[in-house]
PDB file of C-alpha atoms in Angstrom:
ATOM      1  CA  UNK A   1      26.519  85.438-199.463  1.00  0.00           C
ATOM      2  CA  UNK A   2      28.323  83.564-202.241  1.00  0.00           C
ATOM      3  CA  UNK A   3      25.260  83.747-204.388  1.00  0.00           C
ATOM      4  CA  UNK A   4      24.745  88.068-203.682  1.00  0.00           C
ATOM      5  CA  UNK A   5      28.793  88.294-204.363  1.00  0.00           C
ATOM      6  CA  UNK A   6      28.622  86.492-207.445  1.00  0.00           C
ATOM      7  CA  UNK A   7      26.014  88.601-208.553  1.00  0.00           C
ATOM      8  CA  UNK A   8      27.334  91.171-208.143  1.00  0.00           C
ATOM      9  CA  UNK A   9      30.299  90.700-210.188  1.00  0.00           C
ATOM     10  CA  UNK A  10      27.690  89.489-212.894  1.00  0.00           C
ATOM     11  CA  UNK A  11      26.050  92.761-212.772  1.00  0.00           C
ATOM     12  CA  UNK A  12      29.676  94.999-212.972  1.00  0.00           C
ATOM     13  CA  UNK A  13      29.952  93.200-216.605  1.00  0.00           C
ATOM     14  CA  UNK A  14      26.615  93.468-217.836  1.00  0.00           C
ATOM     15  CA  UNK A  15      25.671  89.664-217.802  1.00  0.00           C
ATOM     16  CA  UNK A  16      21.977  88.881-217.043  1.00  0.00           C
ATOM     17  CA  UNK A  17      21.828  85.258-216.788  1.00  0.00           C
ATOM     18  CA  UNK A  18      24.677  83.079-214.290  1.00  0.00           C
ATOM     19  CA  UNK A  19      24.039  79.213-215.477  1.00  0.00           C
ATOM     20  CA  UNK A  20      24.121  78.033-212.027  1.00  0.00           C
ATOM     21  CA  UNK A  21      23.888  76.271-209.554  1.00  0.00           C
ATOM     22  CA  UNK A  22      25.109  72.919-210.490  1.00  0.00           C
ATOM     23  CA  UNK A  23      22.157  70.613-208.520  1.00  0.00           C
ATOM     24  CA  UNK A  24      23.620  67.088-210.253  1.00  0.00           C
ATOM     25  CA  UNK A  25      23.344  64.581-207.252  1.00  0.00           C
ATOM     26  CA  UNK A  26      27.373  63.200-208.142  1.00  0.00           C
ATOM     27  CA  UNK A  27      26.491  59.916-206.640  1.00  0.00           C
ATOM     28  CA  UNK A  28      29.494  58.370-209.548  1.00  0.00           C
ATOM     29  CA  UNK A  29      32.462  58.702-207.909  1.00  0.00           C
ATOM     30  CA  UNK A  30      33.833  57.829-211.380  1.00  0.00           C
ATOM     31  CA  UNK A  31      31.911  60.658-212.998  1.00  0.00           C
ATOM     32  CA  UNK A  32      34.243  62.793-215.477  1.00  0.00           C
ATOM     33  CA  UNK A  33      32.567  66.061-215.893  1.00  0.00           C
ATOM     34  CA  UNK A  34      30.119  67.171-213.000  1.00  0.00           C
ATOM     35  CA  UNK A  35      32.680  65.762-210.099  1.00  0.00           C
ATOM     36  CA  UNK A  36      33.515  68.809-208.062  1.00  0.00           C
ATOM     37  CA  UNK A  37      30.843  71.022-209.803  1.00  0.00           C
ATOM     38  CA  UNK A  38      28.146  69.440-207.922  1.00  0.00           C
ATOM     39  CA  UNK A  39      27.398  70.200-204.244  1.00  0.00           C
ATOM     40  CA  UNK A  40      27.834  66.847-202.884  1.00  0.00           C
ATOM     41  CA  UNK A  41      25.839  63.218-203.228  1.00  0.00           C
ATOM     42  CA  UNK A  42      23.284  64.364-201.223  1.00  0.00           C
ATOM     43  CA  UNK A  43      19.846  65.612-202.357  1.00  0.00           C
ATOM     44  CA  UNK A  44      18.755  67.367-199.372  1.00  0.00           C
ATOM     45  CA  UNK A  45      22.258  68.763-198.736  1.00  0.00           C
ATOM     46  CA  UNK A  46      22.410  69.813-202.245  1.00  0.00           C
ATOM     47  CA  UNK A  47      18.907  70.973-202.423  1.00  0.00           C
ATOM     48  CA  UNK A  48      20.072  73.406-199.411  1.00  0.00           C
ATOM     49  CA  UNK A  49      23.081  74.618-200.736  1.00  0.00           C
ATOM     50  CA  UNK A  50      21.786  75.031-204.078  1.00  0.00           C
ATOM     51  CA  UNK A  51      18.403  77.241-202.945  1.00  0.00           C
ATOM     52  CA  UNK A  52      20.540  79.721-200.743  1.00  0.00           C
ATOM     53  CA  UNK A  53      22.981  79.860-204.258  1.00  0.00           C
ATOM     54  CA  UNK A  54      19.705  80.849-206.104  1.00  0.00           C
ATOM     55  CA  UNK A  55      18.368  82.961-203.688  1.00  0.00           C
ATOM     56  CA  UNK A  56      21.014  85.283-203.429  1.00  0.00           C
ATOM     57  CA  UNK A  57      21.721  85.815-207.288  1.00  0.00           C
ATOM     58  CA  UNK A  58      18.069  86.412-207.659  1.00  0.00           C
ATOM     59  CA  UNK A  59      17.590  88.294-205.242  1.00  0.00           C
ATOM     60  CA  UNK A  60      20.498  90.513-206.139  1.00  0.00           C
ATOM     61  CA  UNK A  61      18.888  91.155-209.743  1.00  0.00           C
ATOM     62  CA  UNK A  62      20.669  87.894-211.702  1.00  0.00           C
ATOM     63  CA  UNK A  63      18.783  85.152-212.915  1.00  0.00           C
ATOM     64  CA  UNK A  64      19.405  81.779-212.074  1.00  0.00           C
ATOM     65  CA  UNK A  65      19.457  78.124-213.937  1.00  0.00           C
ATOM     66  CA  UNK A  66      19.541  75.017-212.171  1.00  0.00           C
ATOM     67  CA  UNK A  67      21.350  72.126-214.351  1.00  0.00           C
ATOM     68  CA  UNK A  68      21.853  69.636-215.920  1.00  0.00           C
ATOM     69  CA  UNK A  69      18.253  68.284-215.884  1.00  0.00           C
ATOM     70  CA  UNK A  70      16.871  65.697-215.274  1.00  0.00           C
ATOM     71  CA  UNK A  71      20.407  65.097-213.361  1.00  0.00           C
ATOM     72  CA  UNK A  72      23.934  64.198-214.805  1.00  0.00           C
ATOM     73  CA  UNK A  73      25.520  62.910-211.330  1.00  0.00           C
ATOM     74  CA  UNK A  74      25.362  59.156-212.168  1.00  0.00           C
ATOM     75  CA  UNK A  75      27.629  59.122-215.220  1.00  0.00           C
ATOM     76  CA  UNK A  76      30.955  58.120-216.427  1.00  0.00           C
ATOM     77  CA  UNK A  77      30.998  59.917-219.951  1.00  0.00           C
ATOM     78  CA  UNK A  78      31.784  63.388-220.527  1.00  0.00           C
ATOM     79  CA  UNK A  79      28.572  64.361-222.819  1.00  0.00           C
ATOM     80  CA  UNK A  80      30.866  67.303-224.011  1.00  0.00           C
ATOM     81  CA  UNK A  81      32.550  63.936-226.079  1.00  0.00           C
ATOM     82  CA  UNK A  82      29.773  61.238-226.286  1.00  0.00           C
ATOM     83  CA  UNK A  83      26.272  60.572-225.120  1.00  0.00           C
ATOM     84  CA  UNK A  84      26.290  59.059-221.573  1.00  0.00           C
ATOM     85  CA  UNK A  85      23.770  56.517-221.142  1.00  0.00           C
ATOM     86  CA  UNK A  86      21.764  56.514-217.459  1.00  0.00           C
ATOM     87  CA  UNK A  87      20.337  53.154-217.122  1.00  0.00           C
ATOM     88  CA  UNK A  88      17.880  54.428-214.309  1.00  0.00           C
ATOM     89  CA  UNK A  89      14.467  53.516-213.403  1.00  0.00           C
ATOM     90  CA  UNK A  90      11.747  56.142-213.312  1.00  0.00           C
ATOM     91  CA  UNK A  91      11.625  55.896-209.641  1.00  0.00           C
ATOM     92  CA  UNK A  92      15.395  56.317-208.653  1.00  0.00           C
ATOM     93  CA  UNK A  93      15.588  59.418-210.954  1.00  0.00           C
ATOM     94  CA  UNK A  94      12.422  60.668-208.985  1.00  0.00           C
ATOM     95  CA  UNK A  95      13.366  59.698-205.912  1.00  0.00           C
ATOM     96  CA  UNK A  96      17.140  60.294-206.406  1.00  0.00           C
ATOM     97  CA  UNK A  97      17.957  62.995-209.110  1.00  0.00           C
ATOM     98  CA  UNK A  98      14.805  65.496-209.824  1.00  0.00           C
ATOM     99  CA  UNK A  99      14.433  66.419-205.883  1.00  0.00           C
ATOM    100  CA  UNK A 100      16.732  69.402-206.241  1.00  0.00           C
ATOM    101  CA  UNK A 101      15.311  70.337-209.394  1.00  0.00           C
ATOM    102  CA  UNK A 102      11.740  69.991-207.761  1.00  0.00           C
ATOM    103  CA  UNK A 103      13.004  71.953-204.720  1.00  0.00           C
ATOM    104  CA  UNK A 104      14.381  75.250-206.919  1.00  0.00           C
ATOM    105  CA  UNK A 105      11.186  74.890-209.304  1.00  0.00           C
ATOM    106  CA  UNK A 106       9.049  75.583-206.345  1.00  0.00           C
ATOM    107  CA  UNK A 107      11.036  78.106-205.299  1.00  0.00           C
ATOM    108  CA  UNK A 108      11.048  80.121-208.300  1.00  0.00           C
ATOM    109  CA  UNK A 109      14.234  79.457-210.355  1.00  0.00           C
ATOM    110  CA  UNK A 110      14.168  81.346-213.246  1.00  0.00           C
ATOM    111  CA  UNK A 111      15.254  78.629-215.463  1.00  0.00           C
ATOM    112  CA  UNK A 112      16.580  75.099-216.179  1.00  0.00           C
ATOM    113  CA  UNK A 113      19.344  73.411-218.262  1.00  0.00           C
ATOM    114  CA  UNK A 114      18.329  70.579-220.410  1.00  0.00           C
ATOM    115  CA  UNK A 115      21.207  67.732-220.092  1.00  0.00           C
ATOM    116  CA  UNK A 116      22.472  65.801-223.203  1.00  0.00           C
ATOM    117  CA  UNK A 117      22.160  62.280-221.675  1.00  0.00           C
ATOM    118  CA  UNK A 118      20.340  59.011-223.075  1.00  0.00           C
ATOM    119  CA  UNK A 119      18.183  57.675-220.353  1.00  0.00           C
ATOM    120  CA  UNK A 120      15.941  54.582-221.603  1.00  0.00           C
ATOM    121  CA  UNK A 121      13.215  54.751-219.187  1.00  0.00           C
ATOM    122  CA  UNK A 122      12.513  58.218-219.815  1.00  0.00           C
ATOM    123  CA  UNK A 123      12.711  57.853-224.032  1.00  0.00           C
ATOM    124  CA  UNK A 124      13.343  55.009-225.327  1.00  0.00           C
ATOM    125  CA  UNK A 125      14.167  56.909-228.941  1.00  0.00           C
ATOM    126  CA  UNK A 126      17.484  55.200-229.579  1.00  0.00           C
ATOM    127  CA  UNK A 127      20.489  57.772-229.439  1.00  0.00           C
ATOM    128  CA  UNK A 128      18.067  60.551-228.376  1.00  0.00           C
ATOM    129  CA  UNK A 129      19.458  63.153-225.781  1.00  0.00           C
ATOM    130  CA  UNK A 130      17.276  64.250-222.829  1.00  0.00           C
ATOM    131  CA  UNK A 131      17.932  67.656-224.453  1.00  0.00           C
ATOM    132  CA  UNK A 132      15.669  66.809-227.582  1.00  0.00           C
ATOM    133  CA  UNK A 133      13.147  64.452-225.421  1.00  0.00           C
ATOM    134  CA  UNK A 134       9.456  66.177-225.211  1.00  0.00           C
ATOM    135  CA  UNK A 135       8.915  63.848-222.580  1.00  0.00           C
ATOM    136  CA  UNK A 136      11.761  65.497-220.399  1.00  0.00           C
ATOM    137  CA  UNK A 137      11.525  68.748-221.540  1.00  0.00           C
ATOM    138  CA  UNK A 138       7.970  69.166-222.086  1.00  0.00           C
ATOM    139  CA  UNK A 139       5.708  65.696-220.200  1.00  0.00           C
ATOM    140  CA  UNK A 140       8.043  65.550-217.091  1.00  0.00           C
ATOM    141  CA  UNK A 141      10.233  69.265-216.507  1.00  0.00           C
ATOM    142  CA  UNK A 142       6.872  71.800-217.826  1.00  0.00           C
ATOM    143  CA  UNK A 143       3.465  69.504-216.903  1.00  0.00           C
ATOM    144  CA  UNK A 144       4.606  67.203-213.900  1.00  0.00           C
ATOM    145  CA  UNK A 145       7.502  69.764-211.857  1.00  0.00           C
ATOM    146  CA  UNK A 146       5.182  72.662-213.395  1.00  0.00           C
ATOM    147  CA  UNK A 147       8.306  75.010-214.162  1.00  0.00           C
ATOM    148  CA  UNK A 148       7.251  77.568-216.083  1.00  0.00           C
ATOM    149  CA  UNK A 149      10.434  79.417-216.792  1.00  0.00           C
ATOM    150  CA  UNK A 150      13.103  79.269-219.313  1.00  0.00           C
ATOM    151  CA  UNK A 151      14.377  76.394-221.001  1.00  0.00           C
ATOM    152  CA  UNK A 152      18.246  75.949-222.242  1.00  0.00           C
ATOM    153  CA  UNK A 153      19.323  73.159-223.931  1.00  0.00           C
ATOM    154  CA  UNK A 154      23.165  72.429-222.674  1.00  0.00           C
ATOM    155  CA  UNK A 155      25.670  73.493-226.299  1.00  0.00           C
ATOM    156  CA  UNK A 156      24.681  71.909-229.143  1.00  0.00           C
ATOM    157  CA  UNK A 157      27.872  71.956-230.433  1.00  0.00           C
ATOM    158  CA  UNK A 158      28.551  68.973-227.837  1.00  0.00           C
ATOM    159  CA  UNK A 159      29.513  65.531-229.335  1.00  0.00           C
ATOM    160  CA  UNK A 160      26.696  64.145-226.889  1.00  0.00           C
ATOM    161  CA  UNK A 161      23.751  65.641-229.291  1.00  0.00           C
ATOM    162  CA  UNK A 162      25.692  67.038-232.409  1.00  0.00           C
ATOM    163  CA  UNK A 163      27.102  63.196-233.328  1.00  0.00           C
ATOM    164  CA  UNK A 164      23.949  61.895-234.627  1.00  0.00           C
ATOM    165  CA  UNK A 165      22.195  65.619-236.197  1.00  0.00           C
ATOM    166  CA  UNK A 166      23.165  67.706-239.217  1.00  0.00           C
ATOM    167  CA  UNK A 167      23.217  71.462-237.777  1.00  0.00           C
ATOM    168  CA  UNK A 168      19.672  73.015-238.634  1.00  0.00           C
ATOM    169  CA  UNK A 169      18.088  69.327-238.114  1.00  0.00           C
ATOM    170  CA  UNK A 170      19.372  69.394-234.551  1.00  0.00           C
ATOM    171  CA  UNK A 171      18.151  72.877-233.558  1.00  0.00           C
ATOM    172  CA  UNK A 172      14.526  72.527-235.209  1.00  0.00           C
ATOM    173  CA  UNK A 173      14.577  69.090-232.903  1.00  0.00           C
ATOM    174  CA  UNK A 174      15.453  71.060-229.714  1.00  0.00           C
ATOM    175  CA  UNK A 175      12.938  73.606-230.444  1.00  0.00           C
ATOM    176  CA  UNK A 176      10.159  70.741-231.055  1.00  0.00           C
ATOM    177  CA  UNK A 177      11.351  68.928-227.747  1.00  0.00           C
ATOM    178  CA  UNK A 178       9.968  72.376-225.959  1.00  0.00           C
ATOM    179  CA  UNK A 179      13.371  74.258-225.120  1.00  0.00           C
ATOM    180  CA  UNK A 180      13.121  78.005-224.978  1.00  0.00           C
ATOM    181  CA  UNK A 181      17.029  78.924-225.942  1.00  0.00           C
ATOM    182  CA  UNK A 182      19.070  76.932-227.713  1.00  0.00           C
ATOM    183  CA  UNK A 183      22.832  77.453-226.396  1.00  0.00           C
ATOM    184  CA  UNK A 184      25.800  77.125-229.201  1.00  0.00           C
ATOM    185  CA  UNK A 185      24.279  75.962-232.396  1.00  0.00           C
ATOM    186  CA  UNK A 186      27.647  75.032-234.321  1.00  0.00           C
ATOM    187  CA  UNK A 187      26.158  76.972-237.829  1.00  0.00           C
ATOM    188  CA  UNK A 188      23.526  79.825-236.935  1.00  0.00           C
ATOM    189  CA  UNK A 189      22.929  80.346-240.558  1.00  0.00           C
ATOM    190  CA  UNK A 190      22.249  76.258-241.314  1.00  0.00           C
ATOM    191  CA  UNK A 191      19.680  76.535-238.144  1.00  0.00           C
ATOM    192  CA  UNK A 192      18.363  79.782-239.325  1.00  0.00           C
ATOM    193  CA  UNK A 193      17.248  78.601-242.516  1.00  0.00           C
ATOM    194  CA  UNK A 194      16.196  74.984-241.087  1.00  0.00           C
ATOM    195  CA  UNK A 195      14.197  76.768-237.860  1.00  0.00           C
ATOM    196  CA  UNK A 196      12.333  79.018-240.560  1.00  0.00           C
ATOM    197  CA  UNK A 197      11.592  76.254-243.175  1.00  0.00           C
ATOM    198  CA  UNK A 198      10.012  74.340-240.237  1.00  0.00           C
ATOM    199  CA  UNK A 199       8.072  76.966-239.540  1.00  0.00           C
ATOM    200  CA  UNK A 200       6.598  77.650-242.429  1.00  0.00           C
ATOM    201  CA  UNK A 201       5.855  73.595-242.952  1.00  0.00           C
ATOM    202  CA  UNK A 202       3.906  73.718-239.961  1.00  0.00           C
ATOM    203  CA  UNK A 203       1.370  76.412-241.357  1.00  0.00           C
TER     204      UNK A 203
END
């Protein structure tokens, strides 16, 4: 019900996409930025609450995202500021994190948000965000969960990913990683120009 009434408001003022639901598993109590956003600590419970969310947007005419992938419930850094670091194994984030994503990719989510977090076992590329990984965005979110919708990288004009990029390097990077839309490049023109010359270097 909260999912159809929410789309419907979406549809009054024209908007297309709703970036939600929220399926971070907050499992940091100490966490500074998904807190309250998420549905709980849960999986299942979130994985529940989440798919009825989903459902009822999409089924109301508004497409859906799931975020932040692959799961920004176990940090104490604001990525809006820096780049939180998830010192995870494989396995926990598997067993822990991607099972709401997993559960809304199977169910037809129309697309996913691509965190800015650092998380070793998944790169080990130092200072590189999830956001700009091929291995998250491309190895483990497109070939392994087999999603096959739209990709957003969270704003690039957060201190998480745009600290260690010029603008233009850092959207040609997110494009390479295998995102679809690149959310709030800080200078359009700069990523334009660097977008295009990457383009044409690839010929």
């Amino acid at each position: 019900d909260m999912g159809v009434a929410i789309a419907h408001e979406c549809k009054t003022m024209g908007i297309h996409f709703n970036f939600a639901p929220v399926v971070d598993v907050n499992s940091n109590p100490l966490n500074p930025i998904i807190n309250a956003r998420s549905f709980g600590e849960i999986p299942l419970n979130i994985s529940n609450k989440a798919l009825a969310f989903m459902n009822g947007m999409q089924e109301s005419g508004i497409l859906a995202c799931a975020k932040h992938f692959p799961g920004h419930g176990d940090t104490d850094t604001d990525s809006h500021k820096k780049l939180p670091i998830i010192d995870h194994t494989k396995a926990h984030i598997d067993s822990v994190d991607i099972i709401p994503f997993k559960r809304l990719i199977d169910k037809g989510v129309a697309s996913v948000m691509v965190a800015h977090l650092n998380i070793p076992s998944l790169d080990s590329t130092e200072n590189r965000a999830s956001s700009l990984s091929p291995y998250v965005v491309d190895t483990l979110l497109r070939q392994k969960l087999n999603f096959s919708g739209l990709t957003f990288t969270d704003a690039l004009n957060m201190r998480g990913v745009s600290s260690f990029y010029k603008s233009g390097a850092l959207e040609v990077a997110a494009l390479q990683a295998g995102n679809d839309i690149l959310l709030f490049p800080e200078d359009i023109p700069a990523a334009f120009t660097a977008i295009k010359k990457a383009i044409q270097d690839s010929l």
